[in-house]
XYZ file of C-alpha atoms in Angstrom:
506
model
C -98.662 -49.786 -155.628
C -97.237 -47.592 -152.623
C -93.172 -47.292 -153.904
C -91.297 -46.676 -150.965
C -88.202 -45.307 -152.496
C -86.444 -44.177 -148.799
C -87.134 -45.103 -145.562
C -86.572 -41.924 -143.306
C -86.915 -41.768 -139.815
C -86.779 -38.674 -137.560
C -85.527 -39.303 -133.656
C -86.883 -36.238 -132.206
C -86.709 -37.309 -128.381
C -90.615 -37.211 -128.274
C -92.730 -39.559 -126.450
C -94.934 -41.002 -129.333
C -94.647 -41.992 -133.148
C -96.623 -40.147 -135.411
C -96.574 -41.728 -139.166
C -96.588 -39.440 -142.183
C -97.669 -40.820 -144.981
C -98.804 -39.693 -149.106
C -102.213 -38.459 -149.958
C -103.330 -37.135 -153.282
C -105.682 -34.278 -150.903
C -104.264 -30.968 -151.105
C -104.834 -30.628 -147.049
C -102.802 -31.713 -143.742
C -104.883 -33.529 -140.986
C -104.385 -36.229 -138.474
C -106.573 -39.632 -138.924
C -105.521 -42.194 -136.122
C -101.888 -40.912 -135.709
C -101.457 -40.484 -139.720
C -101.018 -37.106 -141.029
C -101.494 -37.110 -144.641
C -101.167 -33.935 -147.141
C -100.289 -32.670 -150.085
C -96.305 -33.369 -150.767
C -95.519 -29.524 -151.934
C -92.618 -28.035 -149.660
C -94.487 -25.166 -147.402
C -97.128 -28.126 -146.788
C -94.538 -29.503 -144.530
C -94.415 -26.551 -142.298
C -98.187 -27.152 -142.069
C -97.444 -30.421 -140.710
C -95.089 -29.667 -138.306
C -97.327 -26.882 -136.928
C -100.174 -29.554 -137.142
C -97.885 -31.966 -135.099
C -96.987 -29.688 -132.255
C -100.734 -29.662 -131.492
C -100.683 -33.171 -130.640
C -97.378 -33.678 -129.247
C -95.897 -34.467 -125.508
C -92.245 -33.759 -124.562
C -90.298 -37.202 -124.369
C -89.374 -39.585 -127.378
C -91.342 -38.432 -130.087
C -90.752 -40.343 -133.282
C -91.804 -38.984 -137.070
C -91.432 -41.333 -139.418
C -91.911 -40.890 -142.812
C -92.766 -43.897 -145.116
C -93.260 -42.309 -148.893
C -92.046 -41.389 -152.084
C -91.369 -37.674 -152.000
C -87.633 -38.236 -152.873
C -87.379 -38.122 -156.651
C -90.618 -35.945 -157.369
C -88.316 -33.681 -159.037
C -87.558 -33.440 -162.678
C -83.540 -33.077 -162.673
C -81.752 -36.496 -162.490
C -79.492 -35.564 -160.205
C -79.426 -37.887 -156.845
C -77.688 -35.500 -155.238
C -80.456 -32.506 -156.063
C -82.945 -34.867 -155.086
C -82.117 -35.569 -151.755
C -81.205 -32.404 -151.139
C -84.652 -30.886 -152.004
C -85.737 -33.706 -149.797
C -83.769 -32.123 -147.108
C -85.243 -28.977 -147.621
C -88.929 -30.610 -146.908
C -87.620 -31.652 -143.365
C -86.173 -28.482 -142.469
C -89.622 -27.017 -143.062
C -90.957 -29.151 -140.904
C -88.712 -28.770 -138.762
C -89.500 -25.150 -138.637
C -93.127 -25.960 -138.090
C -92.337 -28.081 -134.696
C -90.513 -25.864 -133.459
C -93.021 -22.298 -134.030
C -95.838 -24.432 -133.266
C -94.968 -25.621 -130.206
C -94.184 -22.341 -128.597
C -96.081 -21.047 -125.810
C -95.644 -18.282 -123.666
C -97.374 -19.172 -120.213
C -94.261 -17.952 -117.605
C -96.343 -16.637 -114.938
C -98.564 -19.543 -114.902
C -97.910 -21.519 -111.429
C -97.562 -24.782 -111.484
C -99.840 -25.544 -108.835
C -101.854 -26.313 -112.175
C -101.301 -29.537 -113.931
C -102.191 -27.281 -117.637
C -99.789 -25.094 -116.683
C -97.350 -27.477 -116.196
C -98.028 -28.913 -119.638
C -98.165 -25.709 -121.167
C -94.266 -25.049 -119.301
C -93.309 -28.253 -121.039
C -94.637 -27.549 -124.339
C -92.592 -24.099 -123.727
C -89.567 -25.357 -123.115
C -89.842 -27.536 -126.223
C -89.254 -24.802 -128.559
C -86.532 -23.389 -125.893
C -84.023 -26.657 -125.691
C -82.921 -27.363 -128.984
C -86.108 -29.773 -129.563
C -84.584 -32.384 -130.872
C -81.560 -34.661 -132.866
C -82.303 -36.115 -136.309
C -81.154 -39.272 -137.409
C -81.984 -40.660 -140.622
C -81.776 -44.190 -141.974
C -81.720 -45.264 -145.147
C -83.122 -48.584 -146.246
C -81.600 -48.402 -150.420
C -81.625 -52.257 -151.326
C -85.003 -52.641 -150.392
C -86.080 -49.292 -152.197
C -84.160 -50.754 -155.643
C -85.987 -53.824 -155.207
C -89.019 -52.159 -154.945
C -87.510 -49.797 -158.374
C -87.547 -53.083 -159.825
C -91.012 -54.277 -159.232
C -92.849 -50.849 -160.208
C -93.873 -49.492 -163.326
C -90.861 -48.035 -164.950
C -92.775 -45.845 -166.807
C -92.942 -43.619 -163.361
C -89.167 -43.167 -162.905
C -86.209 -41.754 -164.400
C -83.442 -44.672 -165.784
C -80.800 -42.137 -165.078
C -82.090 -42.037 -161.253
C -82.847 -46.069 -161.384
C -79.168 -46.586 -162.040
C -77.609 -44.367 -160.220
C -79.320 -45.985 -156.847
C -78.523 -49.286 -158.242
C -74.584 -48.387 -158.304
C -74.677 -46.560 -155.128
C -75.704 -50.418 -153.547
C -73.031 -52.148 -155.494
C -70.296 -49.649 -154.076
C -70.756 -49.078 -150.254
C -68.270 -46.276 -149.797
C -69.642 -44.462 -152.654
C -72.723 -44.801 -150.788
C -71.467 -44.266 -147.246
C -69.469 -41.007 -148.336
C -72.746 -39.607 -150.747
C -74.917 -40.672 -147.331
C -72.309 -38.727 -145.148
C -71.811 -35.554 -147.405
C -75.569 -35.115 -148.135
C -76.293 -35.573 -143.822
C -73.400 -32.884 -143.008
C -75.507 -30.418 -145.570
C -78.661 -30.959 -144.079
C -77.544 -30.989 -140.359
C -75.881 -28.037 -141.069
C -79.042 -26.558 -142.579
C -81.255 -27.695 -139.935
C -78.913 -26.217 -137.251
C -79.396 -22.617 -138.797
C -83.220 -23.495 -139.028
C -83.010 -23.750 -135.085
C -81.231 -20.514 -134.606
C -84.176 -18.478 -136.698
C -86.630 -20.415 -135.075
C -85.455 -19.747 -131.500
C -84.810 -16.220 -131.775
C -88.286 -15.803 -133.619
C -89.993 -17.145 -130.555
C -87.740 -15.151 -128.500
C -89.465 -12.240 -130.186
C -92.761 -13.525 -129.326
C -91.579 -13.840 -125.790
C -90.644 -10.518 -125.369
C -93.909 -9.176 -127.019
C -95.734 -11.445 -124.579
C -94.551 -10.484 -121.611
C -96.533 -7.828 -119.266
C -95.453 -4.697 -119.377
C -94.188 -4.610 -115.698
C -91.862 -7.401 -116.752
C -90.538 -5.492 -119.481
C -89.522 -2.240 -118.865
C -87.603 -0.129 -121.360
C -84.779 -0.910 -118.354
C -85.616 -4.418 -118.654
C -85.727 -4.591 -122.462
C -81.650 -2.760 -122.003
C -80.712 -5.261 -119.561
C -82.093 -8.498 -122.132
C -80.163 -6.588 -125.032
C -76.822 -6.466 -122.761
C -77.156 -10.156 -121.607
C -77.446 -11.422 -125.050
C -73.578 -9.551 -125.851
C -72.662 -11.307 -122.891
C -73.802 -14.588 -123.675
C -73.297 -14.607 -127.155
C -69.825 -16.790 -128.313
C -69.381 -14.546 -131.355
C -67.611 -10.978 -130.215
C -68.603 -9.127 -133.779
C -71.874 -8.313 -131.421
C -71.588 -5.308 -129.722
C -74.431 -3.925 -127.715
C -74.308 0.227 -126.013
C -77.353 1.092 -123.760
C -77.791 5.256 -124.440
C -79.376 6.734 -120.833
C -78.826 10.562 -121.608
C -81.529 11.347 -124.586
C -83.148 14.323 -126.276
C -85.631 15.062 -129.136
C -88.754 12.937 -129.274
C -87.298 9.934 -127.210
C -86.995 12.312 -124.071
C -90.114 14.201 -124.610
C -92.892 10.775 -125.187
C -91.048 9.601 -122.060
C -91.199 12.509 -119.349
C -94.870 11.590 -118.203
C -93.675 7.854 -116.825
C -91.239 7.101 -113.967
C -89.476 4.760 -116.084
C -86.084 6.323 -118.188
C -86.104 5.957 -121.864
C -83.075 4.114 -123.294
C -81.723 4.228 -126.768
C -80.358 0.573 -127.324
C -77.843 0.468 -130.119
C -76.324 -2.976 -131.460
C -73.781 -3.031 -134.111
C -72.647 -6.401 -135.709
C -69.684 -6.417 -138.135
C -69.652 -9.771 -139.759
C -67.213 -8.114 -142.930
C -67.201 -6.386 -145.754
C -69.344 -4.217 -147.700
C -72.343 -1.836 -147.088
C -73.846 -1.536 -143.574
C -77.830 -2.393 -143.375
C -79.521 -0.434 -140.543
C -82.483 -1.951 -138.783
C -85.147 0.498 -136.395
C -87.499 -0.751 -134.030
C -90.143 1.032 -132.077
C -90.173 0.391 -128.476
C -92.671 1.019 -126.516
C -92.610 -1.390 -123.492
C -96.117 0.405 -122.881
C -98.320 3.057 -124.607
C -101.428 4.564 -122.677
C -101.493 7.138 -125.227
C -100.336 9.775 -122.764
C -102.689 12.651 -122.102
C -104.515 12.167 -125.212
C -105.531 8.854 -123.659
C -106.616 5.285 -125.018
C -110.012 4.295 -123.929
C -109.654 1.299 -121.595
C -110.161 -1.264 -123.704
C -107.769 -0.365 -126.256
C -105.329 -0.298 -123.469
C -104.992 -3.932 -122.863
C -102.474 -4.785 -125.230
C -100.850 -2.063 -125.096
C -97.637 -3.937 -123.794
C -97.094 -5.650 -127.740
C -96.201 -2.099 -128.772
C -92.729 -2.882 -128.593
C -92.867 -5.659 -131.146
C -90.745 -3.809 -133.666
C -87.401 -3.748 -131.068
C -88.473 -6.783 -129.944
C -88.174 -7.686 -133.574
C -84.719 -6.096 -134.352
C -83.341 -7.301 -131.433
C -84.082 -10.982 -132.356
C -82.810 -10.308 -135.948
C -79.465 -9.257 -134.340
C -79.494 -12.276 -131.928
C -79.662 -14.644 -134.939
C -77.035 -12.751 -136.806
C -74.758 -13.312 -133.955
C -75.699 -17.112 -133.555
C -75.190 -17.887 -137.384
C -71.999 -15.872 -137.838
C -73.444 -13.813 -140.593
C -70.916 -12.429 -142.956
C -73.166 -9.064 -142.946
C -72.809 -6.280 -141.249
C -76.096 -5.016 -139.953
C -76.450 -2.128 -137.332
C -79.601 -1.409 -135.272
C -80.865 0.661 -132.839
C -84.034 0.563 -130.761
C -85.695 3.370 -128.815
C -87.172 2.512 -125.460
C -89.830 4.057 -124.208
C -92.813 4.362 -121.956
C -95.987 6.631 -123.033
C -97.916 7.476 -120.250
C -100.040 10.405 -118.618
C -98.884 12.766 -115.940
C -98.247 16.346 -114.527
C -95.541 16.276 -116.753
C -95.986 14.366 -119.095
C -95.879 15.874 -123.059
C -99.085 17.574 -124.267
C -101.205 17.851 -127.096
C -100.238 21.202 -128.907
C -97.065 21.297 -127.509
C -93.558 21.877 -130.176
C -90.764 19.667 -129.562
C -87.633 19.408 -131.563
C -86.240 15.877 -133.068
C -82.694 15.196 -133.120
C -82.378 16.415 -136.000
C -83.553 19.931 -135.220
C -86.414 19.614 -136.551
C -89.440 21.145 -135.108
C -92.927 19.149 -134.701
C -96.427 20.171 -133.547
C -97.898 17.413 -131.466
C -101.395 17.532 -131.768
C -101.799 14.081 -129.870
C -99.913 12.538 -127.540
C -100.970 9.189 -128.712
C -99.207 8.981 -131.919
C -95.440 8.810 -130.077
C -94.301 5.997 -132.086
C -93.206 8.335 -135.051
C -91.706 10.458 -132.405
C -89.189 7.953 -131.339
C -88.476 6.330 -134.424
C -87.701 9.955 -136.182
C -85.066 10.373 -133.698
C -83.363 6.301 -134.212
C -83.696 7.158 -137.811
C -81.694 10.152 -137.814
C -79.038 8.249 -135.287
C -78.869 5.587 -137.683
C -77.974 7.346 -140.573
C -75.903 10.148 -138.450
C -73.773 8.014 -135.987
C -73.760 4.821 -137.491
C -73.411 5.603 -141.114
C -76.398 3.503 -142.572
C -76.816 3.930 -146.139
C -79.901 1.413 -146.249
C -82.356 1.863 -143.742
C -85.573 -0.616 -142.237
C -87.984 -0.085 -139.731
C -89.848 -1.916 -137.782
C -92.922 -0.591 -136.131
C -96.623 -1.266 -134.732
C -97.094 2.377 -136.094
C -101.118 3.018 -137.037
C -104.693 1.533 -136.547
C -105.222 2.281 -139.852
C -102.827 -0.283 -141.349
C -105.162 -2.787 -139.867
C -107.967 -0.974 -141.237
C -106.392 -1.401 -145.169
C -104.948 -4.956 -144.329
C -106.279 -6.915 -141.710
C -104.007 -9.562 -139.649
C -102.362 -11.069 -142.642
C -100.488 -8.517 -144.614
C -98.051 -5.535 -142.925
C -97.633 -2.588 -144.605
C -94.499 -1.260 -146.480
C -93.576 1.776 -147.506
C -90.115 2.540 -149.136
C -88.211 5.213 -151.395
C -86.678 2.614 -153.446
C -88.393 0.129 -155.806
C -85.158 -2.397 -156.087
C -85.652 -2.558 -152.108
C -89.399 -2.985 -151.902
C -89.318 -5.947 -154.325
C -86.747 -8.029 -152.506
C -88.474 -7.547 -149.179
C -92.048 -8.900 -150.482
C -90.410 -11.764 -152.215
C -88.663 -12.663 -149.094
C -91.859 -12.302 -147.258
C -93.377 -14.882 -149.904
C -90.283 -17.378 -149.416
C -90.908 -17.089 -145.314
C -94.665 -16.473 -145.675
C -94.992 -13.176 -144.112
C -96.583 -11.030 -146.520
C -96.250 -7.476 -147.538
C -98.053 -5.359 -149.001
C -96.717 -2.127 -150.770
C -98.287 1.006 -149.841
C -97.730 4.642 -151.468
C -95.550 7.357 -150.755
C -96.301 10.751 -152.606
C -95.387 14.517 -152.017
C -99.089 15.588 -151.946
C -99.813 13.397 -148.932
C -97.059 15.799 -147.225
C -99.512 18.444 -147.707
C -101.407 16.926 -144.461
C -99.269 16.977 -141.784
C -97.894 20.003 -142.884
C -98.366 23.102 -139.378
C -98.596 26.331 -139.217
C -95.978 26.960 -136.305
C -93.651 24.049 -137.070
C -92.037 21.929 -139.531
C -94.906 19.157 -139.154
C -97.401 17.813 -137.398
C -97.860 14.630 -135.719
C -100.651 13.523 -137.059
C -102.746 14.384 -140.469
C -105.378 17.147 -140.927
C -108.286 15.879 -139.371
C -110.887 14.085 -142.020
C -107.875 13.360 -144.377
C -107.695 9.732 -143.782
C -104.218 8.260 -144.930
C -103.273 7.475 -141.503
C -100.631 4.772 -142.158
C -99.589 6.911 -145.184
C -99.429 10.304 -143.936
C -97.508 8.468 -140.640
C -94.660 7.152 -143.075
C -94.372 10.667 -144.909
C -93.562 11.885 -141.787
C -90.829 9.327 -141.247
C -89.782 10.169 -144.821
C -88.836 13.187 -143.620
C -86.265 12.293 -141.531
C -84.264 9.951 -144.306
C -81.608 11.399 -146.347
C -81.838 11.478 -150.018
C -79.341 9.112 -150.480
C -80.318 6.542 -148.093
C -82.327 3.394 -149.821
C -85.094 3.297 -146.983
C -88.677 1.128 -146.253
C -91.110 1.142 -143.472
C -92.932 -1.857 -142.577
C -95.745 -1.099 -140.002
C -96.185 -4.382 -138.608
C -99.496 -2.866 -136.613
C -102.019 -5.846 -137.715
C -99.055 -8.557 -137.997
C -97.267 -8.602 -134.932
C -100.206 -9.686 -132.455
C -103.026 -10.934 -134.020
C -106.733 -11.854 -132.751
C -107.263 -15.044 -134.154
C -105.162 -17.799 -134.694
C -104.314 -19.116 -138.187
C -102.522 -22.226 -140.167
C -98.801 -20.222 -139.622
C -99.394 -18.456 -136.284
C -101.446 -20.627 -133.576
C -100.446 -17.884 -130.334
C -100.960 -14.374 -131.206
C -97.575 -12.818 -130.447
C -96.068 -13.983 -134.088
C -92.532 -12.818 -134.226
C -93.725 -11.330 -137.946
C -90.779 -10.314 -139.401
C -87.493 -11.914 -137.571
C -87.699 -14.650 -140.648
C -88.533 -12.520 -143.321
C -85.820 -10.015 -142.387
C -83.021 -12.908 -141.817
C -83.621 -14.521 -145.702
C -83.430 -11.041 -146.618
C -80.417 -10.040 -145.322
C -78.550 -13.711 -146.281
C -79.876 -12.729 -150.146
C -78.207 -9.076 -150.238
């Protein structure tokens, strides 16, 4: 017998009704406007990303018609509906990344375009207002017919006196709703500034300049309704920063954000930016060039994660700072075998032009720690090839100095599903990008393999013993080739989610 214990229906300003319904199959699919699944709690992201596929833009119903209410063990109504709660706000989630779609130089002279604009601004306009309704005398009459067997007393008669008492019922209905709208709210806030990520990683390279990228930083201080953001644009650089940038027209900028939501430690957060890497003199071949514009996915990243601090009032305070940057070839541009020296004053061989992201982020790394007094430190970067080599598209390196660190970043990457994988760190790898005329090298001896190693020993080097620090080279994560269940456009916004449950757990 199907026991419908509550009868919940989502308004979410959508132009069709989609029913969601039980199934004992451990998959999500749509059969004739059902979707049925398996009831676990990520499955309902699923469904929500399986929803946006089929979607349009103007009253769009989800109702859901099922028992998933008391599956839990506790006898606690409260608990229960609560966890319930926690299955729409994943799907929720799912609507909203699914239905994301960067297509803003598409003209709309083309009636796909114009869907695909639509579909766009779905994810952009707050995508939707939830109502639920609650049908509870016809749920304990149905109680009363099933097997009793298959339900809790303690649950039984607590719905049962919730009917005979309607303002114990209206005020449980009301103070459960405020908790979940509230909830749902946030879930907005991290979805739209993860697809604001994507956005920026999308966009051509002409449309984002490391100019550009300043200007989007300052208007989101400007915008923003919460003045603990504050956002400085740095024009006069030195060390690597100035040197990757002298062979393009475009002026590197050191963004710096610093949000101070109260007390305690300050987290710093680096992200590489390169708006566009050619490789320089030591140049990409063609075809390796094409994407070249994602490179900036770790500011892109960081910028978003500072965004969605702002927008949820974080009680954190979380500093960050983003070097911008343009690699490309010229008369004067930086050369292979050439020494430079870091902010730091340290001195570096570069034996190929083409390996500038550790050449920028050296330089925020030291700032971070320097100027803005960071004692824990987390980077963001598509750093090496080689990353996707070890790992593929699903998994993003991380490297870190401190175990306590590592651990809570992969298990927030589990809760959000963006999955890490810990790599080593070890003094003999040093041994390879050691030089003969400098401090370092750019890049390891040839033959030596290691690349995404020997490219985080070198970032090692520029964090203090006494700063807690990790690397995450987001290199096969960020933009990926081929779609999959979580990510259905390739720009992914990896890490804006992961780094936001991390930072509300510290």
């Amino acid at each position: 017998m199907n026991k419908k214990i509550f009868k919940v229906c989502f308004d979410m300003k959508l132009d069709k009704t989609i029913s969601i319904k039980k199934s004992k199959k451990n998959k999500c699919e749509m059969l004739d406007g059902n979707i049925t699944f398996f009831s676990n709690e990520e499955d309902f992201l699923l469904i929500g990303i399986e929803l946006s596929k089929h979607i349009g833009i103007d009253n769009y119903n989800v109702n859901l018609d099922s028992n998933y209410l008391f599956e839990t063990e506790t006898n606690d109504l409260n608990s229960n509906f609560l966890s319930f709660g926690d299955k729409v706000k994943k799907l929720y989630e799912g609507l909203m990344l699914g239905s994301w779609k960067y297509s803003g130089h598409k003209t709309m002279n083309n009636e796909d375009s114009e869907a695909s604009l639509d579909k766009s601004n779905l994810a952009k306009s707050g995508l939707m207002e939830i109502n639920l309704s609650f049908d509870l005398e016809k749920s304990l009459l149905e109680f009363n017919n099933s097997n009793t067997n298959e339900f809790n007393q303690t649950l039984r008669d607590a719905i049962y006196e919730m009917n005979l008492n309607p303002e114990l019922k209206k005020n449980y209905l009301k103070e459960c709703l405020e908790k979940i709208t509230y909830e749902i709210d946030e879930v907005r806030k991290i979805c739209e500034c993860t697809n604001f990520a994507r956005e920026l990683v999308e966009m051509p390279s002409n449309f984002l300049t490391p100019s550009i990228f300043a200007e989007k930083a300052k208007k989101i201080e400007k915008e923003s309704e919460n003045k603990k953001l504050k956002i400085t644009i740095i024009e006069e650089v030195s060390g690597g920063i100035l040197e990757v940038s002298k062979g393009s027209l475009e002026k590197p900028k050191l963004i710096v954000c610093e949000y101070y939501g109260g007390e305690g430690e300050i987290l710093g957060l680096v992200g590489k930016g390169v708006t566009f890497d050619s490789g320089g003199l030591s140049l990409k071949p063609a075809k390796s060039m094409e994407d070249m514009k994602t490179d900036m996915a770790g500011a892109a990243n960081v910028l978003s994660i500072m965004k969605l601090l702002s927008d949820t009032n974080s009680k954190k305070n979380v500093v960050a700072v983003m070097p911008c940057v343009e690699n490309m070839p010229s008369g004067s541009a930086l050369k292979p075998g050439d020494v430079i020296s870091a902010m730091s004053g340290q001195t570096i061989e570069v034996l190929n032009t083409d390996a500038e992201g550790r050449l920028i982020l050296c330089d925020a790394l030291w700032y971070i720690q320097e100027k803005l007094n960071a004692k824990t430190v987390i980077d963001f970067a598509t750093l090496t090839g080689s990353v996707v080599v070890g790992l593929g598209e699903l998994f993003a390196g991380l490297f870190s100095n401190d175990d306590f660190l590592s651990e809570s970043l992969i298990k927030s990457g589990k809760r959000k599903s963006e999955f890490l994988c810990r790599l080593p760190l070890h003094k003999n790898y040093d041994k390879l990008i050691d030089s003969d005329i400098a401090d370092m090298c750019n890049i390891q001896k040839p033959g030596s393999g290691a690349g995404s190693i020997t490219a985080a020993q070198f970032l090692q080097r520029f964090v203090k013993k006494d700063t807690k620090w990790a690397h995450i080279d987001i290199a096969g994560t960020a933009y990926t080739s081929h779609k999959s269940m979580i990510n259905l456009r390739k720009s992914t916004g990896f890490g804006v989610r992961l780094m936001f449950d991390f930072i509300q757990n510290i």
